[in-house]
XYZ file of C-alpha atoms in Angstrom:
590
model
C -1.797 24.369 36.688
C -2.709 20.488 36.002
C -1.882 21.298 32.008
C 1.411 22.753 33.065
C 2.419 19.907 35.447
C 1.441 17.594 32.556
C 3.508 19.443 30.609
C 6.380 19.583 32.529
C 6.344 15.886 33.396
C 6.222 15.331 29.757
C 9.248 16.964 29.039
C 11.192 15.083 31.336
C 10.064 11.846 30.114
C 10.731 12.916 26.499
C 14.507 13.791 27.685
C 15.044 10.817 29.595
C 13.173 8.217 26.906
C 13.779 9.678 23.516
C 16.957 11.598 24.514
C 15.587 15.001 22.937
C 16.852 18.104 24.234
C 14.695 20.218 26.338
C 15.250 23.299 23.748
C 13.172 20.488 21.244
C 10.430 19.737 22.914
C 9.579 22.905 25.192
C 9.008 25.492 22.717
C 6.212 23.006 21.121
C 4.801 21.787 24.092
C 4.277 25.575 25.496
C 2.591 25.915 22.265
C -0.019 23.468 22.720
C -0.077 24.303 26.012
C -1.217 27.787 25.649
C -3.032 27.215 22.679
C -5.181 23.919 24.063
C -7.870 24.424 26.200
C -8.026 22.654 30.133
C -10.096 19.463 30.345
C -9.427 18.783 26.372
C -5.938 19.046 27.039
C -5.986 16.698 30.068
C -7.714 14.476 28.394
C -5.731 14.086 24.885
C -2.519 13.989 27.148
C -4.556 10.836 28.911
C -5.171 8.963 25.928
C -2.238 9.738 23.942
C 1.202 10.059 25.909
C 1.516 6.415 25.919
C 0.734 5.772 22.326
C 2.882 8.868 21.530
C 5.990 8.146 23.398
C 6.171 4.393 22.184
C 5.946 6.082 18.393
C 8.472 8.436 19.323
C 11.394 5.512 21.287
C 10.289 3.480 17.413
C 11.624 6.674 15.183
C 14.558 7.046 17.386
C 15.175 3.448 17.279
C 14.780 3.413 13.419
C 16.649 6.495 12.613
C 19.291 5.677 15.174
C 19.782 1.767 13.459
C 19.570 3.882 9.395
C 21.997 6.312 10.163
C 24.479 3.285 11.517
C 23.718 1.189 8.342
C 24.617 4.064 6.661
C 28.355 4.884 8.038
C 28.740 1.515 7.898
C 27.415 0.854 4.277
C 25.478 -1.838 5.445
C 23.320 -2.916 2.317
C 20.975 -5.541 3.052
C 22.894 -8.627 1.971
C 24.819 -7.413 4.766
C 22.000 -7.167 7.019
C 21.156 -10.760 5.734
C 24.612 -12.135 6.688
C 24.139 -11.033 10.544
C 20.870 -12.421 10.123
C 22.109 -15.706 9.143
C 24.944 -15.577 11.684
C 22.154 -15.391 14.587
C 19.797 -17.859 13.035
C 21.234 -20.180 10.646
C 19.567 -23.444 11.110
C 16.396 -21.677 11.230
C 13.731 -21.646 9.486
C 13.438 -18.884 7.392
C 11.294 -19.461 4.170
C 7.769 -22.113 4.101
C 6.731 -22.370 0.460
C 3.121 -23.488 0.728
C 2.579 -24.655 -2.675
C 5.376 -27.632 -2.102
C 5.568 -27.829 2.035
C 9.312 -26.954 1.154
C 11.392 -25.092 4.086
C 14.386 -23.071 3.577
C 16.628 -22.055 6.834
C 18.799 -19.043 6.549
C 21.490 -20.775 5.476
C 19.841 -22.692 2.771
C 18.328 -19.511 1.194
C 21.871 -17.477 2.097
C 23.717 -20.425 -0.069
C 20.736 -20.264 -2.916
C 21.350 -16.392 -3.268
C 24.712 -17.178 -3.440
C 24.641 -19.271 -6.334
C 22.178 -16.970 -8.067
C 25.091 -14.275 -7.219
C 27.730 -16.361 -9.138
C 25.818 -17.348 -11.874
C 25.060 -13.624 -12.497
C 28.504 -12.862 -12.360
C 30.222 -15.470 -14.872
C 27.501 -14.021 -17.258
C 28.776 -10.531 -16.637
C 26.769 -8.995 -14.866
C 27.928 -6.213 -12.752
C 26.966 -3.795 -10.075
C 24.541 -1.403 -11.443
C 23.167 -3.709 -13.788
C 19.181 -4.114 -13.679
C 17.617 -7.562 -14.169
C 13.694 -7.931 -14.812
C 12.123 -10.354 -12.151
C 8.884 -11.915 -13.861
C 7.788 -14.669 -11.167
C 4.942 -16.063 -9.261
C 4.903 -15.935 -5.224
C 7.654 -18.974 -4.141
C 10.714 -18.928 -1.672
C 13.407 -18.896 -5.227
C 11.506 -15.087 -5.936
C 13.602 -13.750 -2.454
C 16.567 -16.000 -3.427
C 16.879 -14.225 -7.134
C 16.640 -10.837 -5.794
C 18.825 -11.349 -3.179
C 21.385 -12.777 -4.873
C 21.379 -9.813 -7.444
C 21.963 -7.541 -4.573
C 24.555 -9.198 -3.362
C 26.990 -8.243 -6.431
C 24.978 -4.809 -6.959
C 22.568 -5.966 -9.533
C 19.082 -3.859 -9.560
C 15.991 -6.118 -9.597
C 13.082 -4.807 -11.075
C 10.017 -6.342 -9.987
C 7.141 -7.008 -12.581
C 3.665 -7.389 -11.429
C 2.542 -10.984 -13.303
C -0.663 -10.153 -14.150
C 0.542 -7.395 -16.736
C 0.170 -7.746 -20.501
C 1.373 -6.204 -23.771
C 2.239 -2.884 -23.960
C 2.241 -2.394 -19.933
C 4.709 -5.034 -19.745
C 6.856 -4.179 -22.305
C 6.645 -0.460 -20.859
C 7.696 -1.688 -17.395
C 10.733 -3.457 -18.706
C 11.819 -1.169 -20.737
C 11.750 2.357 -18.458
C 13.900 -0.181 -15.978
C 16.578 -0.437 -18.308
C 16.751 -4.333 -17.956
C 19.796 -6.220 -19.501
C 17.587 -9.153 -18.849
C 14.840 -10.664 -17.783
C 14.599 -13.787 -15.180
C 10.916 -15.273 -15.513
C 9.155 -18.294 -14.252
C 8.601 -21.064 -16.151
C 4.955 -20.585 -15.575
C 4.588 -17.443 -17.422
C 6.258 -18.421 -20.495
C 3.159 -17.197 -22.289
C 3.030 -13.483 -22.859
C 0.613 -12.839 -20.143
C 17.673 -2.996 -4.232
C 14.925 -3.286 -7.125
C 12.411 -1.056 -8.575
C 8.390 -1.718 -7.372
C 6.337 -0.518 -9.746
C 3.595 1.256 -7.983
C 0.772 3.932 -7.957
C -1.238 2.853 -11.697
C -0.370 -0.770 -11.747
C -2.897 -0.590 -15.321
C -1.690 0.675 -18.263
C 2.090 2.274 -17.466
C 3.213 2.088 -14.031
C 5.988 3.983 -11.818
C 9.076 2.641 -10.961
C 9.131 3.915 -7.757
C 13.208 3.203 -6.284
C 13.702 1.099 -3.162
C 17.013 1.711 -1.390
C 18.884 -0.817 0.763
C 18.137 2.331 3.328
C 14.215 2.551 2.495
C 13.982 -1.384 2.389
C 15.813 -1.732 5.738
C 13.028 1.408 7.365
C 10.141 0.161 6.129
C 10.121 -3.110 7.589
C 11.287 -1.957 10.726
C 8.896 0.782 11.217
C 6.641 -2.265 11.024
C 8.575 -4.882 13.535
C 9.284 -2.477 15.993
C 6.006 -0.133 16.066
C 3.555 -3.314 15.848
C 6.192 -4.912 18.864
C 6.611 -8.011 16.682
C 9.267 -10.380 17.641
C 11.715 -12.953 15.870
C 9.803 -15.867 17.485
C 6.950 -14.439 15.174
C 5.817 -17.041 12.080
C 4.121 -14.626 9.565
C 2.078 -15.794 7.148
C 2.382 -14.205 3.435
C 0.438 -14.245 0.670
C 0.447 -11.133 -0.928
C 2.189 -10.506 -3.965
C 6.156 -10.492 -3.677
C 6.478 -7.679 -6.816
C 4.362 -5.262 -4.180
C 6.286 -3.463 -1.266
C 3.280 -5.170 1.201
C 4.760 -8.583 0.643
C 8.154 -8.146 -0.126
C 9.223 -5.578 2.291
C 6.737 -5.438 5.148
C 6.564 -9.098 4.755
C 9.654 -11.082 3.467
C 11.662 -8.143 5.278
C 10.792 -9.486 8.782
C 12.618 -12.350 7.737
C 15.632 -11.252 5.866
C 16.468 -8.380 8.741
C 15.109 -9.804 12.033
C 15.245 -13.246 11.420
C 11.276 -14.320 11.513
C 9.891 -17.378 9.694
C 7.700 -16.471 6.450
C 5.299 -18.684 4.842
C 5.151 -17.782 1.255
C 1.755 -18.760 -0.404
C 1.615 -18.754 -4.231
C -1.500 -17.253 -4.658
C -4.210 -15.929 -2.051
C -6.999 -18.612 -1.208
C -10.169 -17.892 1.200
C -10.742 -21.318 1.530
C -6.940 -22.537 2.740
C -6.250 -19.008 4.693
C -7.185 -20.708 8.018
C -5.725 -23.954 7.403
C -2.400 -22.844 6.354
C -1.978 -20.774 9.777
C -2.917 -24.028 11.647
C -0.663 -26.026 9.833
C 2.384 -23.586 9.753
C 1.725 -22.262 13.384
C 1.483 -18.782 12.082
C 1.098 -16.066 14.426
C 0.932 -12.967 12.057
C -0.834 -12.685 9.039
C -0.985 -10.075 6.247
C -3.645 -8.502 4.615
C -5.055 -6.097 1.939
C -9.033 -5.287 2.934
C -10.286 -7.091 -0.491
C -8.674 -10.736 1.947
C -10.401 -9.670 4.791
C -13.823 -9.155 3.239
C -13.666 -12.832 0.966
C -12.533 -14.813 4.321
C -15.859 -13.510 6.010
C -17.787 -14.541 3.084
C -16.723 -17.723 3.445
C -18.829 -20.596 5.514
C -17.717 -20.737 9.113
C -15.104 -23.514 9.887
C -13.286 -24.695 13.389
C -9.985 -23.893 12.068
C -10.908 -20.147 11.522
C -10.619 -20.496 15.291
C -8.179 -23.081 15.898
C -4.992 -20.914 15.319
C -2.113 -19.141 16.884
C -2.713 -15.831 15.263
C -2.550 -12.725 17.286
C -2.413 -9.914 14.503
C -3.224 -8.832 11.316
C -0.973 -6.527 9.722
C -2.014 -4.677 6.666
C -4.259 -1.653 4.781
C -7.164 -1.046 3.784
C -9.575 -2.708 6.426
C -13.178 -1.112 6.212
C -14.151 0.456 9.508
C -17.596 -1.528 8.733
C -16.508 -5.022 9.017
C -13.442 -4.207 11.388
C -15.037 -5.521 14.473
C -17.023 -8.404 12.856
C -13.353 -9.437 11.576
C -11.352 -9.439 14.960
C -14.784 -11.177 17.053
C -15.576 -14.232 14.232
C -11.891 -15.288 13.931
C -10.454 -14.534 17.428
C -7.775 -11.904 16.427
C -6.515 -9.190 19.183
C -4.537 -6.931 17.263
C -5.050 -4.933 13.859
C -2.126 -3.974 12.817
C -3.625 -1.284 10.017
C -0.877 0.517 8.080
C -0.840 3.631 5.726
C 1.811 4.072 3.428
C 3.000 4.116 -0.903
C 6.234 2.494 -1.792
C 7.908 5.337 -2.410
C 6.249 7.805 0.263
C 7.929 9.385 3.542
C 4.559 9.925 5.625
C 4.348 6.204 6.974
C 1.461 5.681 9.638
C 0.698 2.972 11.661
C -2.232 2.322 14.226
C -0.347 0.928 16.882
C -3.325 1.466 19.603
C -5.054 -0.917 17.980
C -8.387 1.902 17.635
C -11.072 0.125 15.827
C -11.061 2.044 11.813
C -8.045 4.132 12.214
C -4.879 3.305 9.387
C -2.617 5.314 11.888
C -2.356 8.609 13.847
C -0.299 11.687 14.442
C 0.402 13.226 17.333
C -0.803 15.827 18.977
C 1.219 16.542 21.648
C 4.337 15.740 19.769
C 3.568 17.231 16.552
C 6.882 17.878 15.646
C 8.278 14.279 16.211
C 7.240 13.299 12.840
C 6.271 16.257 10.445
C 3.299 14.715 8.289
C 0.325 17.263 8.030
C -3.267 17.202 6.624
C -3.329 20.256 4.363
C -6.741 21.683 2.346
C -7.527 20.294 -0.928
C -9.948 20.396 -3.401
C -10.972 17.043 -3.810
C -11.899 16.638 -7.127
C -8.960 18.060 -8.731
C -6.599 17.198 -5.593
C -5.098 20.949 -6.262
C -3.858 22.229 -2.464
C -5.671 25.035 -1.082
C -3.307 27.715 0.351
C -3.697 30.895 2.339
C -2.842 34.458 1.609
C 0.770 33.729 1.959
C 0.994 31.109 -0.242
C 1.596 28.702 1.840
C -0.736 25.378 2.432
C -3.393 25.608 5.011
C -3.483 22.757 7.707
C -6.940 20.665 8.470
C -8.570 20.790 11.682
C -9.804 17.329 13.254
C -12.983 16.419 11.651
C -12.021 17.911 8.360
C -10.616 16.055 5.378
C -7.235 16.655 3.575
C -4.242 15.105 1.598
C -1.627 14.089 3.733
C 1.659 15.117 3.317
C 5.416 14.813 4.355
C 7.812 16.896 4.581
C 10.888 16.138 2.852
C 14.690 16.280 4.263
C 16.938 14.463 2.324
C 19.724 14.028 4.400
C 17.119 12.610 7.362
C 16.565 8.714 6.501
C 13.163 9.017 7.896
C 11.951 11.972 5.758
C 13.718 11.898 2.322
C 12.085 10.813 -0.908
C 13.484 8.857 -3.516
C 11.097 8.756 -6.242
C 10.778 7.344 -9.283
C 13.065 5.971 -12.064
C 10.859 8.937 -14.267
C 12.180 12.747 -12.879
C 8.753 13.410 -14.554
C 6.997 11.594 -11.986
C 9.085 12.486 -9.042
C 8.419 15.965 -9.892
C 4.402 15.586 -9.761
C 4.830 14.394 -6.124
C 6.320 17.101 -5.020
C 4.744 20.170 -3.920
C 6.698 23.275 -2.199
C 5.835 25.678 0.849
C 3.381 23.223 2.171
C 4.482 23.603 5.913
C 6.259 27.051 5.434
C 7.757 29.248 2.599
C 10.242 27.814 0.429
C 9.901 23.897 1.916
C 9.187 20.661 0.231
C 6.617 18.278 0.794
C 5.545 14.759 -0.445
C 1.975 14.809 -1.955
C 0.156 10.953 -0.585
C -2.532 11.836 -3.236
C -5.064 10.039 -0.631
C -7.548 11.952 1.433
C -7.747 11.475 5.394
C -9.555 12.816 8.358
C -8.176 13.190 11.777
C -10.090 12.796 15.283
C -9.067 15.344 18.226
C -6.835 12.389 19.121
C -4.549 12.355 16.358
C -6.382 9.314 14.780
C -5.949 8.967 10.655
C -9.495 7.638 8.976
C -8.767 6.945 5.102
C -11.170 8.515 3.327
C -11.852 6.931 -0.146
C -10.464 9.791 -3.013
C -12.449 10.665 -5.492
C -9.169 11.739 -7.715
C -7.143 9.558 -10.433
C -6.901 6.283 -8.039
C -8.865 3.846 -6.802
C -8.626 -0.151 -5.719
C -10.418 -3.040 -7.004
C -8.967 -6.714 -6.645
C -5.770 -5.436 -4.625
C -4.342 -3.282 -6.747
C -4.817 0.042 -7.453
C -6.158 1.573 -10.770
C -4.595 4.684 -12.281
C -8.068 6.499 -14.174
C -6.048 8.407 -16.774
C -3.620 5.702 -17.648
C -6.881 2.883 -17.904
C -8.954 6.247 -20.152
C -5.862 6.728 -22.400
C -5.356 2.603 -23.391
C -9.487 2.787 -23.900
C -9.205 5.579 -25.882
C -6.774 4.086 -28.002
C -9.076 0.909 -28.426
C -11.402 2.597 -29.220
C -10.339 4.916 -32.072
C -9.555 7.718 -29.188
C -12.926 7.826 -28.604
C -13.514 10.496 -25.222
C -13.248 7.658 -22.298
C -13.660 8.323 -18.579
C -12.696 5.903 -15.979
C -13.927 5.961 -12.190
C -14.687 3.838 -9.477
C -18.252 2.882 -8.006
C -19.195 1.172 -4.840
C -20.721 -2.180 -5.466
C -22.636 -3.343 -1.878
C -20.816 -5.955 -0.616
C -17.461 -5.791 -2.096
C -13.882 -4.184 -1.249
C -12.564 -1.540 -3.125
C -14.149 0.292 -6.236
C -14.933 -1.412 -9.217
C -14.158 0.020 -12.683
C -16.832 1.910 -14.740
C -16.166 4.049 -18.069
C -18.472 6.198 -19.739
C -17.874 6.383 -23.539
C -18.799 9.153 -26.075
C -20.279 6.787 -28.832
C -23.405 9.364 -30.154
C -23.575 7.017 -33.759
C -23.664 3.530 -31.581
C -20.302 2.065 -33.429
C -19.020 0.339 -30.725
C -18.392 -3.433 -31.781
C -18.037 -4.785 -27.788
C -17.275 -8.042 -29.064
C -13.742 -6.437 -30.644
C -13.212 -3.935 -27.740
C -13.536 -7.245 -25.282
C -10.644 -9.336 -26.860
C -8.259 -6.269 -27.344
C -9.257 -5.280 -24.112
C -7.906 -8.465 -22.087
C -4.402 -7.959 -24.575
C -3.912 -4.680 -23.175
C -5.082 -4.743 -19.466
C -4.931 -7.010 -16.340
C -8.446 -8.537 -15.179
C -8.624 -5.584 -12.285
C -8.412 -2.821 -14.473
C -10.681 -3.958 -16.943
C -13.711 -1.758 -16.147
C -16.408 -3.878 -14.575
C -19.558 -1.314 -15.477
C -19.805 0.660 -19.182
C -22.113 3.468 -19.848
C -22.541 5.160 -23.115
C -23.498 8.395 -23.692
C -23.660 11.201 -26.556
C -20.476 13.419 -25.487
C -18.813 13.403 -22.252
C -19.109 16.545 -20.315
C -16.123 18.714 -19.477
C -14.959 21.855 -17.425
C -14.203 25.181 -18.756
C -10.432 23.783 -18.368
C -11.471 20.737 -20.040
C -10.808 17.920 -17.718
C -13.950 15.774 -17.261
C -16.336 16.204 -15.025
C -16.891 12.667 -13.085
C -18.625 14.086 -9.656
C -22.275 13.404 -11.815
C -20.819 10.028 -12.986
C -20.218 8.739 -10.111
C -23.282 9.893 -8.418
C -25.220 8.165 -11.339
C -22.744 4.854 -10.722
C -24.630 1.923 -12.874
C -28.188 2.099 -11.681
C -30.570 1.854 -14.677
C -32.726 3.507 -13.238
C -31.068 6.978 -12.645
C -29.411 6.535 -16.126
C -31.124 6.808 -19.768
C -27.826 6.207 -21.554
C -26.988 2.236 -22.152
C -25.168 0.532 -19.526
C -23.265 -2.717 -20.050
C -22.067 -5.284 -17.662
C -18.617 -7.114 -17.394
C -20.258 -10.965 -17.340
C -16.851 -13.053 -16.088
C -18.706 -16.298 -16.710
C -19.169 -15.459 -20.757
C -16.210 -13.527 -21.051
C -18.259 -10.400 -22.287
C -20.206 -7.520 -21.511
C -24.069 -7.722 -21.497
C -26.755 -4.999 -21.537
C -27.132 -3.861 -17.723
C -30.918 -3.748 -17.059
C -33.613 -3.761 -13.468
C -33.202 -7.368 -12.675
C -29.330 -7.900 -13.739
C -29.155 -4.368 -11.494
C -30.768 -6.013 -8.392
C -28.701 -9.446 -8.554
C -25.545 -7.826 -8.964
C -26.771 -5.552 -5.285
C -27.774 -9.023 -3.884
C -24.471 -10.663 -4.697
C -25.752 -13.134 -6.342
C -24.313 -12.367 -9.410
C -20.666 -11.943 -9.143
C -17.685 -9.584 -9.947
C-alpha cells in the first residue's frame, strides 16, 4: 500500500509540476511499481523524487525555451541582443592576461564591427571562416560577429600542426582563416571533437544545440546571472565556449577569460575577479592539489566547480582543502544527445538517470563488449539494457524533431553514420552511441568508467588510438603501430604508449622525434614506447591491446625495449628499474 500511495502522490506532483499528462506518467510508474520490490522502492522514491523532479521542471524548462527560439528563429545573436538589452553596462567579458573588461555593449558593438568588416569583404551567410586564436575576450567577439550575418566559424584547436591542421581547415570548407597574431608560425561554428590528434571531427553546433547546452547547465546546476565564472579552458572546446562563455552571452553572467590555464594564479585570479564559479577538466583539479598550500586557495567566493572528469579518489580531498560546496560534474560530447549532470552533488558520480522517471529522458546503459565496443543484443535483435552495478555504453535515443534528443553530427556523413546504431531501445529505433563506458548505482547514479576502446585523455584532450597509430605508421615507414593509454600513479588521464613492430632494430628515434613534434600536438605524442618483434592480432586482425596494457611500461614485466618521452631533452631515453621507479615517485615528470 505505502508503494502505491507513493505512487499515486507522485503522479500528482508530476501533473501539477511538469504539466505531464496522467496517461504519461501512470503506465511507467505502475511499471516500476509492480516490478520494484517494497522497502527498495520506498527507499529509491526517498532519495530520488527530489533530485528527479528538479531534472524533470529543467527539461521542461529547456525544451519549452528551444521550441520558442525555434518558432521564433531566434539564433543566438538574437539571444545576445535581449541579453544586452537587460544588462548593457555590465560586465560581461574579464580578459586576465590584460585586466581588460568588456560590458555587453562593448563586446555587442565589437561583434558588430567584426560583422561589417566581414561583410564589405563579401562574405555572406553560409560562408565558413577558420578561427585560429588563443583564449582572449576578441575570440567571442569574432565568432559572434560572424554569426550575426550567417557566417560559420570553425574553431581550430591551437595546439595542432601540419597535416592535422591543414585537414581541419580544409573538411570545414573555410573561405578564410582569422588567426592570432601569436600563431603566425605554423604551429554557429564547427568544434572539432572526439580525436583532437591526427584528423579530428567537425562535430556541428546549432544556434539550437548552443542555446541547450548551456542552459541544461545554468538551470540544472541553479546558477544565477549574479554568478562571476571563471574560465580558462580552451574557447575552440564546447567546455569553454558553450558551457562557459554561453552563461554569458544567453543569461547575462560575467566571464573571466584566462589565456592559458595556470596552477599557480588559479586561486588568485578568483580572489581578484570575485569569481564564484569555476570550470574544470580533472587534469586542473589534480595540478591545483599538487601545488603548495596558500591562504588564497581559501580566501575566495567560490561555491562550485563545474566540469568532467573529476576522479572519485581525490573528489573529497578537492572540495575539503579549498572550501568548495558544490561539484558540479558533467557528462557529455559536443555533438551527443545523452547530457548528464550530477546535480545532487553525490561525491564520484558525472550524473544520473532516473529511476522512477525513466522515461523523462530516454538515455540507457546497453551491453557491450568492451574491447571492441560492439553492442551486445538479445535474441530479438535488439540491445540488452545493464542492470545497476554492471557496466555499459550509454546511449540516446534519437528524435529529430525533439530539440532535446536529435543529433546533428558531423560535417563527415561518414562519421555521423558510425555514431549511430539502430534498435537499441526497440526494433527499428535509433540511438546515439557515447562510445564511453558507465556504471549505474540502484539510485540512478552514472560512475564513468575509464574505456578501454579507441579514446583516452591525457593533458585535456582526448586521444583518438587509430588516428595517433595511422600518423606513426606513416613515420615510420607503416611500420605495425599500436597506441593505448596507461595509468601513470599520480597523474590525470592516460598517458600515451605505442608498441612498435621493429624485429631488425631500424628505428632511428632521433628522426622519428623531430617528425614526430611536425605531425602531432605535445598530448598525443606517446609518452611510453615499447618495441617488440610483431604485434599480435585477432583472427579478424585488429590488435590485441588487453596484454599491452596489462604489461603498461614496467621493465620488469616486459623483455622487449621500452623508451621514455624525456620533456627536459626533447627525446626519448631507454626506460630501465630506476628511471621506472622515479617516474612512479613523481619525481621525474610527464
Amino acid at each position: 500500500m505505502m508503494r502505491l500511495a507513493c505512487c499515486t502522490a507522485l503522479l500528482f506532483v508530476l501533473r501539477l509540476l511538469v504539466g505531464l499528462p496522467w496517461y504519461q506518467v501512470l503506465p511507467a510508474i505502475l511499471i516500476f511499481y509492480l516490478g520494484s520490490g517494497g522497502w527498495n522502492f520506498l527507499d529509491i522514491f526517498a532519495k530520488t523524487v527530489g533530485r528527479d523532479l528538479h531534472a524533470a521542471s529543467v527539461l521542461l524548462r529547456v525544451k519549452l525555451n528551444v521550441r520558442r527560439h525555434l518558432r521564433e528563429k531566434n539564433t543566438i545573436p538574437k539571444i545576445f541582443a535581449e541579453t544586452v538589452h537587460r544588462h548593457g553596462d555590465k560586465t560581461a567579458l574579464i580578459f586576465e592576461g590584460t585586466g581588460e573588461r568588456w560590458t555587453f555593449r562593448q563586446l555587442d558593438e565589437y561583434s558588430n564591427r567584426v560583422a561589417n568588416l566581414l561583410l564589405e569583404r563579401g562574405f555572406k551567410e553560409g560562408d565558413v571562416v577558420a578561427l585560429f586564436m588563443e583564449n582572449r575576450s576578441q575570440y567571442v567577439g569574432i565568432w559572434l560577429g560572424m554569426a550575426k550575418i550567417g557566417v560559420e566559424a570553425a574553431l581550430i584547436n591551437f595546439n595542432l600542426r601540419l597535416d592535422a591542421l591543414v585537414h581541419c581547415v580544409t573538411i570545414s570548407n573555410a573561405k578564410a582563416v582569422i588567426f592570432g597574431s601569436e600563431l603566425t608560425d605554423d604551429r554557429l561554428f564547427y568544434i572539432y571533437t572526439s580525436g583532437t590528434t591526427g584528423m579530428p571531427k567537425a562535430a556541428i553546433v546549432v544556434h539550437s544545440r548552443y542555446y541547450r547546452m548551456a542552459a541544461l547547465v545554468y538551470y540544472g546546476f541553479r546558477m544565477t546571472s549574479d554568478d562571476v565564472l571563471y574560465d580558462c579552458l580552451p574557447l575552440y572546446h564546447s567546455a569553454g565556449n558553450i558551457v562557459g562563455v554561453g552563461q554569458c552571452l544567453i543569461h547575462g553572467m560575467t566571464v573571466v577569460i584566462r589565456k592559458k590555464f595556470s596552477a599557480s594564479r588559479f586561486w588568485d585570479d578568483c580572489v581578484k575577479y570575485n569569481c564564484t564559479i569555476v570550470q574544470y577538466i580533472g587534469e586542473i583539479c589534480r595540478y591545483l592539489l599538487n601545488q603548495p598550500v596558500r591562504d588564497t586557495e581559501r580566501q575566495h567566493r567560490v561555491r562550485m566547480a563545474l566540469g568532467n572528469g573529476l576522479r572519485q579518489s581525490i573528489w573529497e580531498e578537492f572540495m575539503n582543502r579549498f572550501n568548495i560546496p558544490q561539484i558540479a560534474e558533467f557528462y557529455g560530447a559536443t555533438e551527443c544527445n545523452c547530457s548528464l549532470g550530477n546535480f545532487d552533488n553525490k561525491m564520484g558520480a558525472c550524473g544520473f538517470n532516473s529511476q522512477i522517471l525513466p522515461f523523462i529522458y530516454p538515455i540507457r546503459l546497453v551491453r557491450v563488449d568492451e574491447e571492441t565496443m560492439e553492442l551486445i543484443r538479445g535474441p530479438d535483435g535488439v540491445c540488452i539494457p545493464c542492470k545497476p552495478g554492471e557496466p555499459g555504453q550509454l546511449v540516446g535515443r534519437i528524435i529529430q524533431n525533439d530539440p532535446l534528443r536529435r543529433f546533428d553530427g558531423y560535417v563527415s556523413q561518414t562519421a555521423t553514420n558510425k555514431k549511430i546504431a539502430h534498435s537499441v531501445f526497440k526494433k527499428g529505433d535509433s540511438a546515439y552511441l557515447s562510445g564511453d563506458v558507465l556504471i549505474m548505482d540502484k539510485y540512478g547514479h552514472m560512475y564513468f568508467k575509464d574505456r578501454t576502446g579507441d579514446t583516452f585523455r591525457w593533458k585535456g584532450e582526448n586521444v583518438s588510438t587509430t588516428e595517433v597509430e595511422g600518423t606513426l605508421s606513416r613515420l615510420l615507414d607503416m611500420k605495425d603501430v599500436v597506441v593505448y593509454g596507461v595509468e601513470v600513479p599520480g597523474a590525470e588521464g592516460k598517458a600515451g604508449m605505442a608498441a612498435i613492430a621493429d624485429p631488425s632494430h631500424s628505428t632511428n628515434l632521433e628522426k622519428f622525434v623531430k617528425d614526430m613534434e611536425k605531425a602531432l600536438p605535445p598530448y598525443a605524442r606517446p609518452v611510453f614506447l615499447r618495441f617488440l618483434p610483431e604485434v599480435n592480432k585477432t583472427g579478424t586482425f585488429k590488435f590485441q591491446k588487453t596484454e599491452l596494457r596489462r604489461d603498461s611500461f614496467d621493465p620488469s614485466a616486459v623483455s622487449d625495449r621500452l623508451y621514455f618521452l624525456d620533456s627536459s631533452k626533447g627525446r626519448y631515453v631507454q626506460l630501465d628499474e630506476e628511471l621506472y621507479r622515479s617516474i612512479l615517485s613523481g619525481k621525474c615528470k610527464l
